[in-house]
PDB file of C-alpha atoms and ligand atoms in Angstrom:
ATOM      1  CA  MET A   1      16.090 -22.937  -6.305  1.00 83.00           C
ATOM      2  CA  PRO A   2      13.833 -20.617  -4.249  1.00 86.00           C
ATOM      3  CA  VAL A   3      11.718 -22.195  -1.458  1.00 86.00           C
ATOM      4  CA  VAL A   4       7.938 -21.891  -0.926  1.00 88.00           C
ATOM      5  CA  ASP A   5       7.989 -19.522   2.045  1.00 79.00           C
ATOM      6  CA  ALA A   6       5.102 -17.564   3.565  1.00 70.00           C
ATOM      7  CA  SER A   7       5.283 -14.967   0.789  1.00 71.00           C
ATOM      8  CA  TRP A   8       5.071 -17.635  -1.901  1.00 77.00           C
ATOM      9  CA  GLN A   9       2.167 -19.263  -0.016  1.00 77.00           C
ATOM     10  CA  GLU A  10       0.336 -15.932  -0.070  1.00 74.00           C
ATOM     11  CA  TRP A  11       1.127 -15.489  -3.755  1.00 72.00           C
ATOM     12  CA  LEU A  12      -0.210 -18.949  -4.549  1.00 76.00           C
ATOM     13  CA  SER A  13      -3.465 -18.601  -2.633  1.00 75.00           C
ATOM     14  CA  SER A  14      -4.164 -15.041  -3.805  1.00 70.00           C
ATOM     15  CA  ASN A  15      -3.589 -15.927  -7.429  1.00 68.00           C
ATOM     16  CA  VAL A  16      -5.848 -19.011  -7.186  1.00 70.00           C
ATOM     17  CA  ALA A  17      -8.555 -16.735  -5.745  1.00 69.00           C
ATOM     18  CA  ARG A  18      -7.992 -14.151  -8.457  1.00 64.00           C
ATOM     19  CA  GLY A  19      -8.696 -16.693 -11.177  1.00 65.00           C
ATOM     20  CA  CYS A  20      -5.154 -17.058 -12.650  1.00 71.00           C
ATOM     21  CA  SER A  21      -4.707 -20.141 -14.781  1.00 72.00           C
ATOM     22  CA  ILE A  22      -2.649 -23.124 -13.614  1.00 82.00           C
ATOM     23  CA  ASP A  23      -0.298 -22.807 -16.535  1.00 82.00           C
ATOM     24  CA  SER A  24       0.356 -19.096 -16.041  1.00 76.00           C
ATOM     25  CA  MET A  25       1.196 -19.698 -12.343  1.00 81.00           C
ATOM     26  CA  ILE A  26       3.570 -22.552 -13.142  1.00 85.00           C
ATOM     27  CA  ASP A  27       5.275 -20.376 -15.779  1.00 81.00           C
ATOM     28  CA  ALA A  28       5.679 -17.540 -13.293  1.00 78.00           C
ATOM     29  CA  MET A  29       7.257 -19.832 -10.719  1.00 82.00           C
ATOM     30  CA  VAL A  30       9.575 -21.364 -13.314  1.00 83.00           C
ATOM     31  CA  GLN A  31      10.695 -17.861 -14.424  1.00 80.00           C
ATOM     32  CA  ALA A  32      11.400 -17.079 -10.776  1.00 82.00           C
ATOM     33  CA  GLY A  33      13.808 -20.095 -10.588  1.00 88.00           C
ATOM     34  CA  PHE A  34      11.658 -23.068  -9.462  1.00 89.00           C
ATOM     35  CA  ALA A  35      12.148 -26.439 -11.204  1.00 89.00           C
ATOM     36  CA  THR A  36       9.124 -27.187 -13.417  1.00 88.00           C
ATOM     37  CA  GLU A  37       8.049 -30.316 -11.469  1.00 90.00           C
ATOM     38  CA  ALA A  38       8.270 -28.465  -8.097  1.00 89.00           C
ATOM     39  CA  ALA A  39       6.308 -25.542  -9.485  1.00 87.00           C
ATOM     40  CA  ARG A  40       3.647 -27.830 -10.899  1.00 89.00           C
ATOM     41  CA  ALA A  41       3.253 -29.665  -7.585  1.00 88.00           C
ATOM     42  CA  GLU A  42       2.955 -26.454  -5.582  1.00 87.00           C
ATOM     43  CA  VAL A  43       0.392 -24.930  -7.969  1.00 84.00           C
ATOM     44  CA  HIS A  44      -1.708 -28.100  -7.992  1.00 86.00           C
ATOM     45  CA  LYS A  45      -1.593 -28.147  -4.224  1.00 84.00           C
ATOM     46  CA  ALA A  46      -2.698 -24.544  -4.110  1.00 81.00           C
ATOM     47  CA  PHE A  47      -5.691 -25.452  -6.273  1.00 77.00           C
ATOM     48  CA  GLY A  48      -6.644 -28.036  -3.739  1.00 72.00           C
ATOM     49  CA  MET A  49      -5.774 -30.975  -6.082  1.00 70.00           C
ATOM     50  CA  ASN A  50      -4.193 -34.188  -5.019  1.00 56.00           C
ATOM     51  CA  PRO A  51      -1.664 -35.475  -7.555  1.00 47.00           C
ATOM     52  CA  ALA A  52      -4.165 -38.268  -8.140  1.00 45.00           C
ATOM     53  CA  ASP A  53      -7.024 -35.953  -9.153  1.00 42.00           C
ATOM     54  CA  VAL A  54      -5.440 -33.280 -11.261  1.00 44.00           C
ATOM     55  CA  GLY A  55      -8.229 -31.979 -13.427  1.00 39.00           C
ATOM     56  CA  ASN A  56     -10.601 -31.296 -10.534  1.00 43.00           C
ATOM     57  CA  SER A  57     -11.683 -27.688 -10.501  1.00 48.00           C
ATOM     58  CA  PRO A  58     -10.840 -25.221  -7.707  1.00 51.00           C
ATOM     59  CA  ALA A  59     -14.561 -24.508  -7.519  1.00 54.00           C
ATOM     60  CA  ALA A  60     -15.031 -28.085  -6.450  1.00 52.00           C
ATOM     61  CA  ALA A  61     -12.505 -27.604  -3.654  1.00 55.00           C
ATOM     62  CA  THR A  62     -14.369 -24.497  -2.429  1.00 55.00           C
ATOM     63  CA  GLU A  63     -17.663 -26.316  -2.584  1.00 51.00           C
ATOM     64  CA  ALA A  64     -16.197 -29.175  -0.544  1.00 54.00           C
ATOM     65  CA  ALA A  65     -14.932 -26.725   2.097  1.00 55.00           C
ATOM     66  CA  LEU A  66     -18.443 -25.172   2.302  1.00 54.00           C
ATOM     67  CA  VAL A  67     -20.108 -28.521   2.737  1.00 50.00           C
ATOM     68  CA  LYS A  68     -17.600 -29.678   5.298  1.00 53.00           C
ATOM     69  CA  ALA A  69     -17.907 -26.462   7.429  1.00 50.00           C
ATOM     70  CA  GLY A  70     -21.746 -26.521   7.488  1.00 48.00           C
ATOM     71  CA  PRO A  71     -23.133 -22.979   7.826  1.00 46.00           C
ATOM     72  CA  GLN A  72     -25.528 -24.072  10.581  1.00 48.00           C
ATOM     73  CA  THR A  73     -22.638 -24.685  13.025  1.00 87.00           C
ATOM     74  CA  TYR A  74     -21.429 -21.094  13.093  1.00 96.00           C
ATOM     75  CA  GLN A  75     -22.694 -19.202  16.117  1.00 97.00           C
ATOM     76  CA  TYR A  76     -23.268 -15.478  15.447  1.00 98.00           C
ATOM     77  CA  ASP A  77     -22.095 -13.464  18.394  1.00 98.00           C
ATOM     78  CA  ALA A  78     -21.971  -9.674  18.752  1.00 97.00           C
ATOM     79  CA  SER A  79     -19.764  -7.895  16.249  1.00 97.00           C
ATOM     80  CA  PRO A  80     -17.113  -5.631  17.730  1.00 98.00           C
ATOM     81  CA  VAL A  81     -18.196  -2.757  15.355  1.00 98.00           C
ATOM     82  CA  ALA A  82     -20.104   0.026  17.187  1.00 98.00           C
ATOM     83  CA  ARG A  83     -23.822   0.343  16.810  1.00 98.00           C
ATOM     84  CA  GLY A  84     -25.512   3.458  15.318  1.00 98.00           C
ATOM     85  CA  ASN A  85     -25.836   5.139  11.937  1.00 98.00           C
ATOM     86  CA  VAL A  86     -22.652   7.176  12.272  1.00 98.00           C
ATOM     87  CA  ILE A  87     -19.457   5.804  13.864  1.00 98.00           C
ATOM     88  CA  ARG A  88     -16.688   8.010  15.133  1.00 98.00           C
ATOM     89  CA  ALA A  89     -13.550   6.353  13.643  1.00 98.00           C
ATOM     90  CA  HIS A  90     -10.404   7.956  15.137  1.00 98.00           C
ATOM     91  CA  ASP A  91     -10.498  11.237  13.259  1.00 98.00           C
ATOM     92  CA  ARG A  92     -13.557  10.893  11.032  1.00 98.00           C
ATOM     93  CA  ASP A  93     -17.303  10.275  11.200  1.00 98.00           C
ATOM     94  CA  VAL A  94     -18.199   7.250   9.051  1.00 98.00           C
ATOM     95  CA  ARG A  95     -21.820   6.609   7.917  1.00 98.00           C
ATOM     96  CA  VAL A  96     -23.352   3.150   8.011  1.00 98.00           C
ATOM     97  CA  LEU A  97     -25.385   2.274   4.898  1.00 98.00           C
ATOM     98  CA  MET A  98     -26.318  -1.409   5.456  1.00 98.00           C
ATOM     99  CA  ARG A  99     -25.839  -4.143   8.025  1.00 98.00           C
ATOM    100  CA  SER A 100     -26.368  -7.878   7.542  1.00 98.00           C
ATOM    101  CA  GLU A 101     -26.287 -10.230  10.567  1.00 98.00           C
ATOM    102  CA  ARG A 102     -25.803 -13.593   8.794  1.00 97.00           C
ATOM    103  CA  PRO A 103     -23.171 -13.312   7.474  1.00 98.00           C
ATOM    104  CA  GLN A 104     -21.939 -10.254   9.440  1.00 98.00           C
ATOM    105  CA  VAL A 105     -21.485  -7.618   6.719  1.00 98.00           C
ATOM    106  CA  ILE A 106     -21.530  -3.834   7.088  1.00 99.00           C
ATOM    107  CA  VAL A 107     -21.406  -1.308   4.207  1.00 99.00           C
ATOM    108  CA  PHE A 108     -19.956   2.167   5.039  1.00 99.00           C
ATOM    109  CA  ALA A 109     -19.834   5.439   3.156  1.00 98.00           C
ATOM    110  CA  ASP A 110     -16.971   7.955   3.280  1.00 97.00           C
ATOM    111  CA  VAL A 111     -14.349   5.965   5.178  1.00 98.00           C
ATOM    112  CA  LEU A 112     -11.800   8.005   3.185  1.00 98.00           C
ATOM    113  CA  SER A 113     -12.310  11.439   1.633  1.00 98.00           C
ATOM    114  CA  PRO A 114     -12.011  11.709  -2.166  1.00 98.00           C
ATOM    115  CA  ASP A 115      -8.560  13.447  -1.697  1.00 98.00           C
ATOM    116  CA  GLU A 116      -7.392  10.578   0.518  1.00 98.00           C
ATOM    117  CA  CYS A 117      -8.538   7.998  -2.076  1.00 98.00           C
ATOM    118  CA  ASN A 118      -6.624   9.950  -4.783  1.00 98.00           C
ATOM    119  CA  GLU A 119      -3.518  10.101  -2.613  1.00 98.00           C
ATOM    120  CA  MET A 120      -3.560   6.402  -1.974  1.00 98.00           C
ATOM    121  CA  ILE A 121      -3.949   5.651  -5.701  1.00 97.00           C
ATOM    122  CA  GLU A 122      -1.199   8.032  -6.767  1.00 96.00           C
ATOM    123  CA  ARG A 123       1.305   6.643  -4.225  1.00 96.00           C
ATOM    124  CA  SER A 124       0.426   3.128  -5.340  1.00 95.00           C
ATOM    125  CA  ARG A 125       0.521   3.745  -9.031  1.00 91.00           C
ATOM    126  CA  HIS A 126       4.165   4.782  -8.637  1.00 84.00           C
ATOM    127  CA  ARG A 127       4.969   1.527  -6.790  1.00 87.00           C
ATOM    128  CA  LEU A 128       3.171  -0.559  -9.409  1.00 81.00           C
ATOM    129  CA  LYS A 129       5.271   1.012 -12.110  1.00 65.00           C
ATOM    130  CA  ARG A 130       8.443   0.408 -10.108  1.00 54.00           C
ATOM    131  CA  SER A 131       7.549  -3.220  -9.658  1.00 52.00           C
ATOM    132  CA  THR A 132       8.364  -3.963 -13.290  1.00 46.00           C
ATOM    133  CA  THR A 133      12.067  -3.149 -13.012  1.00 42.00           C
ATOM    134  CA  VAL A 134      14.612  -5.691 -14.165  1.00 42.00           C
ATOM    135  CA  ASN A 135      17.093  -7.330 -11.803  1.00 50.00           C
ATOM    136  CA  PRO A 136      20.524  -6.141 -12.846  1.00 47.00           C
ATOM    137  CA  ASP A 137      22.198  -9.375 -11.737  1.00 58.00           C
ATOM    138  CA  THR A 138      20.051 -11.816 -13.569  1.00 57.00           C
ATOM    139  CA  GLY A 139      18.531  -9.607 -16.251  1.00 49.00           C
ATOM    140  CA  LYS A 140      15.174 -11.131 -15.382  1.00 51.00           C
ATOM    141  CA  GLU A 141      12.110  -9.497 -13.859  1.00 45.00           C
ATOM    142  CA  ASP A 142      12.529 -10.859 -10.373  1.00 47.00           C
ATOM    143  CA  VAL A 143       9.378  -9.045  -9.160  1.00 41.00           C
ATOM    144  CA  ILE A 144       7.073 -11.095 -11.367  1.00 40.00           C
ATOM    145  CA  ARG A 145       5.101 -12.051  -8.283  1.00 38.00           C
ATOM    146  CA  ASN A 146       4.096  -8.471  -7.667  1.00 32.00           C
ATOM    147  CA  ARG A 147       3.239  -7.892 -11.267  1.00 33.00           C
ATOM    148  CA  THR A 148       1.027 -10.966 -11.562  1.00 39.00           C
ATOM    149  CA  SER A 149      -0.966 -10.085  -8.498  1.00 45.00           C
ATOM    150  CA  GLU A 150      -0.978  -6.337  -9.038  1.00 76.00           C
ATOM    151  CA  GLY A 151      -0.814  -5.917  -5.296  1.00 85.00           C
ATOM    152  CA  ILE A 152       1.171  -3.510  -3.137  1.00 91.00           C
ATOM    153  CA  TRP A 153       1.686  -3.825   0.581  1.00 94.00           C
ATOM    154  CA  TYR A 154       2.342  -0.989   2.964  1.00 97.00           C
ATOM    155  CA  GLN A 155       3.967  -1.628   6.269  1.00 97.00           C
ATOM    156  CA  ARG A 156       1.783  -0.750   9.243  1.00 98.00           C
ATOM    157  CA  GLY A 157       2.506   2.814  10.282  1.00 97.00           C
ATOM    158  CA  GLU A 158       5.028   3.193   7.443  1.00 97.00           C
ATOM    159  CA  ASP A 159       4.559   7.002   7.460  1.00 97.00           C
ATOM    160  CA  ALA A 160       2.187   9.542   8.996  1.00 98.00           C
ATOM    161  CA  PHE A 161      -0.456   9.188   6.282  1.00 98.00           C
ATOM    162  CA  ILE A 162      -0.485   5.376   6.379  1.00 98.00           C
ATOM    163  CA  GLU A 163      -0.584   5.478  10.186  1.00 98.00           C
ATOM    164  CA  LYS A 164      -3.645   7.735  10.039  1.00 98.00           C
ATOM    165  CA  MET A 165      -5.367   5.211   7.735  1.00 98.00           C
ATOM    166  CA  ASP A 166      -4.347   2.283  10.020  1.00 98.00           C
ATOM    167  CA  ARG A 167      -5.699   4.079  13.086  1.00 98.00           C
ATOM    168  CA  ARG A 168      -8.964   5.136  11.500  1.00 98.00           C
ATOM    169  CA  ILE A 169      -9.588   1.581  10.198  1.00 98.00           C
ATOM    170  CA  SER A 170      -8.702  -0.034  13.503  1.00 98.00           C
ATOM    171  CA  SER A 171     -11.093   2.329  15.310  1.00 98.00           C
ATOM    172  CA  LEU A 172     -13.846   1.587  12.798  1.00 98.00           C
ATOM    173  CA  MET A 173     -13.348  -2.217  13.023  1.00 98.00           C
ATOM    174  CA  ASN A 174     -12.936  -1.844  16.827  1.00 98.00           C
ATOM    175  CA  TRP A 175      -9.920  -4.175  16.745  1.00 98.00           C
ATOM    176  CA  PRO A 176      -6.381  -3.329  17.907  1.00 98.00           C
ATOM    177  CA  VAL A 177      -4.155  -1.636  15.377  1.00 98.00           C
ATOM    178  CA  GLU A 178      -1.341  -4.109  16.364  1.00 98.00           C
ATOM    179  CA  ASN A 179      -3.500  -6.989  15.108  1.00 98.00           C
ATOM    180  CA  GLY A 180      -3.735  -5.591  11.624  1.00 98.00           C
ATOM    181  CA  GLU A 181      -1.820  -6.755   8.618  1.00 98.00           C
ATOM    182  CA  GLY A 182      -0.272  -3.953   6.538  1.00 98.00           C
ATOM    183  CA  LEU A 183      -2.643  -2.282   4.143  1.00 98.00           C
ATOM    184  CA  GLN A 184      -2.819  -3.904   0.708  1.00 96.00           C
ATOM    185  CA  ILE A 185      -3.677  -1.974  -2.486  1.00 95.00           C
ATOM    186  CA  LEU A 186      -5.072  -3.919  -5.474  1.00 94.00           C
ATOM    187  CA  HIS A 187      -5.581  -2.654  -8.970  1.00 93.00           C
ATOM    188  CA  TYR A 188      -7.885  -4.375 -11.451  1.00 91.00           C
ATOM    189  CA  GLY A 189      -8.115  -3.449 -15.140  1.00 90.00           C
ATOM    190  CA  THR A 190     -11.228  -3.983 -17.263  1.00 88.00           C
ATOM    191  CA  SER A 191     -12.300  -7.618 -17.052  1.00 88.00           C
ATOM    192  CA  GLY A 192     -10.193  -8.069 -13.874  1.00 90.00           C
ATOM    193  CA  GLU A 193     -11.927 -10.106 -11.160  1.00 91.00           C
ATOM    194  CA  TYR A 194     -11.239 -11.908  -7.894  1.00 91.00           C
ATOM    195  CA  ARG A 195     -12.953 -15.249  -7.885  1.00 91.00           C
ATOM    196  CA  PRO A 196     -14.970 -16.239  -4.710  1.00 93.00           C
ATOM    197  CA  HIS A 197     -12.749 -17.247  -1.853  1.00 93.00           C
ATOM    198  CA  PHE A 198     -12.434 -17.070   1.952  1.00 96.00           C
ATOM    199  CA  ASP A 199     -10.155 -14.502   3.540  1.00 96.00           C
ATOM    200  CA  TYR A 200      -9.483 -16.841   6.495  1.00 97.00           C
ATOM    201  CA  PHE A 201      -6.923 -19.591   6.135  1.00 95.00           C
ATOM    202  CA  PRO A 202      -8.812 -22.863   5.795  1.00 92.00           C
ATOM    203  CA  PRO A 203      -7.795 -24.890   8.844  1.00 91.00           C
ATOM    204  CA  ASP A 204      -7.736 -28.185   6.891  1.00 89.00           C
ATOM    205  CA  GLN A 205      -5.191 -26.900   4.365  1.00 87.00           C
ATOM    206  CA  ALA A 206      -1.577 -27.674   5.143  1.00 85.00           C
ATOM    207  CA  GLY A 207      -0.341 -24.260   4.023  1.00 88.00           C
ATOM    208  CA  SER A 208      -2.614 -22.432   6.532  1.00 91.00           C
ATOM    209  CA  ALA A 209      -0.337 -23.173   9.482  1.00 93.00           C
ATOM    210  CA  VAL A 210       2.447 -21.112   7.915  1.00 92.00           C
ATOM    211  CA  HIS A 211       0.077 -18.089   7.787  1.00 93.00           C
ATOM    212  CA  THR A 212      -1.458 -18.431  11.249  1.00 95.00           C
ATOM    213  CA  ALA A 213       1.844 -19.071  13.057  1.00 95.00           C
ATOM    214  CA  GLN A 214       2.163 -15.359  13.514  1.00 96.00           C
ATOM    215  CA  GLY A 215      -0.888 -13.433  14.773  1.00 97.00           C
ATOM    216  CA  GLY A 216      -3.267 -16.391  14.537  1.00 97.00           C
ATOM    217  CA  GLN A 217      -6.250 -16.576  12.227  1.00 97.00           C
ATOM    218  CA  ARG A 218      -7.755 -13.649  10.299  1.00 98.00           C
ATOM    219  CA  VAL A 219     -10.982 -12.540  11.971  1.00 98.00           C
ATOM    220  CA  ALA A 220     -12.409  -9.720   9.767  1.00 98.00           C
ATOM    221  CA  THR A 221     -11.754  -7.740   6.576  1.00 98.00           C
ATOM    222  CA  LEU A 222     -12.414  -4.195   5.466  1.00 98.00           C
ATOM    223  CA  VAL A 223     -12.267  -3.556   1.710  1.00 98.00           C
ATOM    224  CA  ILE A 224     -12.250   0.202   0.888  1.00 98.00           C
ATOM    225  CA  TYR A 225     -13.044   1.331  -2.657  1.00 98.00           C
ATOM    226  CA  LEU A 226     -10.650   4.079  -3.865  1.00 98.00           C
ATOM    227  CA  ASN A 227     -12.498   4.913  -7.053  1.00 98.00           C
ATOM    228  CA  ASP A 228     -16.010   4.779  -8.554  1.00 98.00           C
ATOM    229  CA  VAL A 229     -16.130   1.782 -10.821  1.00 97.00           C
ATOM    230  CA  PRO A 230     -18.228   2.742 -13.847  1.00 97.00           C
ATOM    231  CA  ASP A 231     -19.580  -0.793 -14.444  1.00 98.00           C
ATOM    232  CA  GLY A 232     -19.184  -4.111 -12.602  1.00 97.00           C
ATOM    233  CA  GLY A 233     -16.483  -4.751  -9.914  1.00 96.00           C
ATOM    234  CA  GLU A 234     -18.998  -5.188  -7.091  1.00 98.00           C
ATOM    235  CA  THR A 235     -17.908  -7.177  -4.020  1.00 98.00           C
ATOM    236  CA  ILE A 236     -20.211 -10.219  -4.036  1.00 98.00           C
ATOM    237  CA  PHE A 237     -21.170 -12.792  -1.355  1.00 98.00           C
ATOM    238  CA  PRO A 238     -22.651 -15.572  -3.504  1.00 98.00           C
ATOM    239  CA  GLU A 239     -23.863 -17.765  -0.626  1.00 97.00           C
ATOM    240  CA  ALA A 240     -25.695 -14.802   0.930  1.00 98.00           C
ATOM    241  CA  GLY A 241     -26.932 -13.103  -2.228  1.00 98.00           C
ATOM    242  CA  ILE A 242     -25.246  -9.806  -1.278  1.00 98.00           C
ATOM    243  CA  SER A 243     -23.616  -7.462  -3.808  1.00 98.00           C
ATOM    244  CA  VAL A 244     -21.848  -4.212  -2.773  1.00 98.00           C
ATOM    245  CA  ALA A 245     -21.186  -1.534  -5.379  1.00 98.00           C
ATOM    246  CA  ALA A 246     -17.688  -0.011  -5.523  1.00 98.00           C
ATOM    247  CA  VAL A 247     -18.267   3.653  -4.598  1.00 98.00           C
ATOM    248  CA  LYS A 248     -15.269   5.886  -3.982  1.00 98.00           C
ATOM    249  CA  GLY A 249     -14.382   6.208  -0.297  1.00 98.00           C
ATOM    250  CA  GLY A 250     -16.982   3.574   0.692  1.00 98.00           C
ATOM    251  CA  ALA A 251     -16.139   0.208   2.199  1.00 99.00           C
ATOM    252  CA  VAL A 252     -17.473  -3.265   3.012  1.00 99.00           C
ATOM    253  CA  TYR A 253     -16.664  -4.941   6.351  1.00 99.00           C
ATOM    254  CA  PHE A 254     -17.184  -8.620   7.006  1.00 98.00           C
ATOM    255  CA  ARG A 255     -16.412 -10.753  10.061  1.00 98.00           C
ATOM    256  CA  TYR A 256     -15.847 -14.474   9.845  1.00 98.00           C
ATOM    257  CA  MET A 257     -14.347 -15.578  13.159  1.00 98.00           C
ATOM    258  CA  ASN A 258     -16.454 -15.515  16.295  1.00 98.00           C
ATOM    259  CA  GLY A 259     -15.410 -15.558  19.946  1.00 96.00           C
ATOM    260  CA  GLN A 260     -15.452 -19.365  19.936  1.00 95.00           C
ATOM    261  CA  HIS A 261     -12.903 -19.364  17.048  1.00 96.00           C
ATOM    262  CA  GLN A 262     -15.466 -20.796  14.613  1.00 96.00           C
ATOM    263  CA  LEU A 263     -15.233 -19.669  10.951  1.00 97.00           C
ATOM    264  CA  ASP A 264     -18.253 -18.498   8.963  1.00 97.00           C
ATOM    265  CA  PRO A 265     -18.428 -20.073   5.460  1.00 96.00           C
ATOM    266  CA  LEU A 266     -21.200 -17.646   4.429  1.00 97.00           C
ATOM    267  CA  THR A 267     -18.466 -15.034   4.086  1.00 98.00           C
ATOM    268  CA  LEU A 268     -17.338 -16.666   0.788  1.00 97.00           C
ATOM    269  CA  HIS A 269     -16.876 -13.530  -1.350  1.00 96.00           C
ATOM    270  CA  GLY A 270     -15.310 -12.294  -4.572  1.00 95.00           C
ATOM    271  CA  GLY A 271     -14.752  -9.243  -6.695  1.00 95.00           C
ATOM    272  CA  ALA A 272     -17.094  -9.391  -9.734  1.00 95.00           C
ATOM    273  CA  PRO A 273     -15.544  -8.738 -13.129  1.00 93.00           C
ATOM    274  CA  VAL A 274     -14.853  -5.077 -13.911  1.00 94.00           C
ATOM    275  CA  LEU A 275     -16.970  -4.329 -16.967  1.00 95.00           C
ATOM    276  CA  GLY A 276     -15.905  -0.760 -17.565  1.00 95.00           C
ATOM    277  CA  GLY A 277     -12.987   1.372 -16.382  1.00 95.00           C
ATOM    278  CA  ASP A 278     -10.674   0.093 -13.672  1.00 93.00           C
ATOM    279  CA  LYS A 279     -10.895  -0.602  -9.926  1.00 95.00           C
ATOM    280  CA  TRP A 280      -8.632   0.267  -7.023  1.00 96.00           C
ATOM    281  CA  ILE A 281      -9.200  -1.105  -3.519  1.00 97.00           C
ATOM    282  CA  MET A 282      -7.435  -0.990  -0.184  1.00 97.00           C
ATOM    283  CA  THR A 283      -7.818  -3.972   2.091  1.00 97.00           C
ATOM    284  CA  LYS A 284      -7.179  -4.418   5.840  1.00 98.00           C
ATOM    285  CA  TRP A 285      -7.168  -7.867   7.351  1.00 98.00           C
ATOM    286  CA  MET A 286      -7.329  -8.184  11.152  1.00 98.00           C
ATOM    287  CA  ARG A 287      -5.821 -11.101  13.056  1.00 98.00           C
ATOM    288  CA  GLU A 288      -6.705 -12.756  16.349  1.00 98.00           C
ATOM    289  CA  ARG A 289      -3.572 -11.476  18.075  1.00 98.00           C
ATOM    290  CA  ALA A 290      -0.765  -8.925  17.482  1.00 98.00           C
ATOM    291  CA  TYR A 291       0.749  -9.355  14.070  1.00 97.00           C
ATOM    292  CA  GLY A 292       4.182  -8.373  12.747  1.00 92.00           C
TER     293      GLY A 292
HETATM  294  O1  PD2 B 301     -12.103  -6.324  -4.924  1.00 50.32           O
HETATM  295  C1  PD2 B 301     -12.914  -6.820  -4.172  1.00 50.32           C
HETATM  296  O2  PD2 B 301     -14.077  -6.424  -4.136  1.00 50.32           O
HETATM  297  C2  PD2 B 301     -12.488  -7.962  -3.349  1.00 50.32           C
HETATM  298  C3  PD2 B 301     -13.183  -9.093  -3.324  1.00 50.32           C
HETATM  299  C4  PD2 B 301     -12.843 -10.133  -2.581  1.00 50.32           C
HETATM  300  C5  PD2 B 301     -11.378  -7.902  -2.507  1.00 50.32           C
HETATM  301  C6  PD2 B 301     -11.078  -9.042  -1.734  1.00 50.32           C
HETATM  302  N1  PD2 B 301     -11.831 -10.122  -1.761  1.00 50.32           N
HETATM  303  C7  PD2 B 301      -9.906  -9.098  -0.837  1.00 50.32           C
HETATM  304  O3  PD2 B 301      -9.074  -8.138  -0.897  1.00 50.32           O
HETATM  305  O4  PD2 B 301      -9.771 -10.040  -0.080  1.00 50.32           O
HETATM  306 ZN1   ZN B 302     -11.184 -11.503  -0.085  1.00 50.32          ZN
END
């Protein structure tokens, strides 16, 4: 039977956030070789349920985390992102469209050119297709995890193009390239959404220690939009009342860990349902320390 390693932990938490149902996640784990009871226990844990209170909603767990953290305790210190209306990011000038101080959110235009967005999508479409191949040994689709999440990871500096992206983003976020996780590409079809979640690993959840063992906590995120979404698909911050439209080449930055290692619960965020067309994004998560 497989074990719930760091990659399964990531799969569990991202699929909870993306709004997958409990049953579909248990099914996926059983198909991947887990015993039904073990799969059920892991999925329930990922939804923040004790065995005693199965039936509680994940929304209740998120709400409890918000109440516990208390937004008033987070001290807003200076963001590492440069001031000004235009930021020189490695090889490109990036325009600032909006800044919010509480939570720290910045909206950028033209982080990637239209051609660069197209290139990222075309490279990734190919990998998405490949991810549905059948394992010749078992005859099963052993990549069911990738398919369910529709996510693709690139290794940092994997080739010259990815390295250019990594360097530009690191320069824009003003955080060391070595502290970045590999770029992740996500594809949503119509009605696809990403339910509100935190990108940091909640310190009071047992699984978080697995994630923070290497590189420490996540400190900030940059979500780059690779296409214009005709309708819906905004990135929303429900506690702050902020909604960012998905515009090709644009991006939203948010920072949730300050210099005192506090975490900002106002950065609860999600991807609103895509109401027309599809949506491609590229995400960079930065860590406290060197990662990978
Ligand atoms: O697709 C988005 O807008 C979105 C929303 C929330 C992406 C993420 N989170 C993420 O990649 O963490
Ligand atoms: Zn997120």
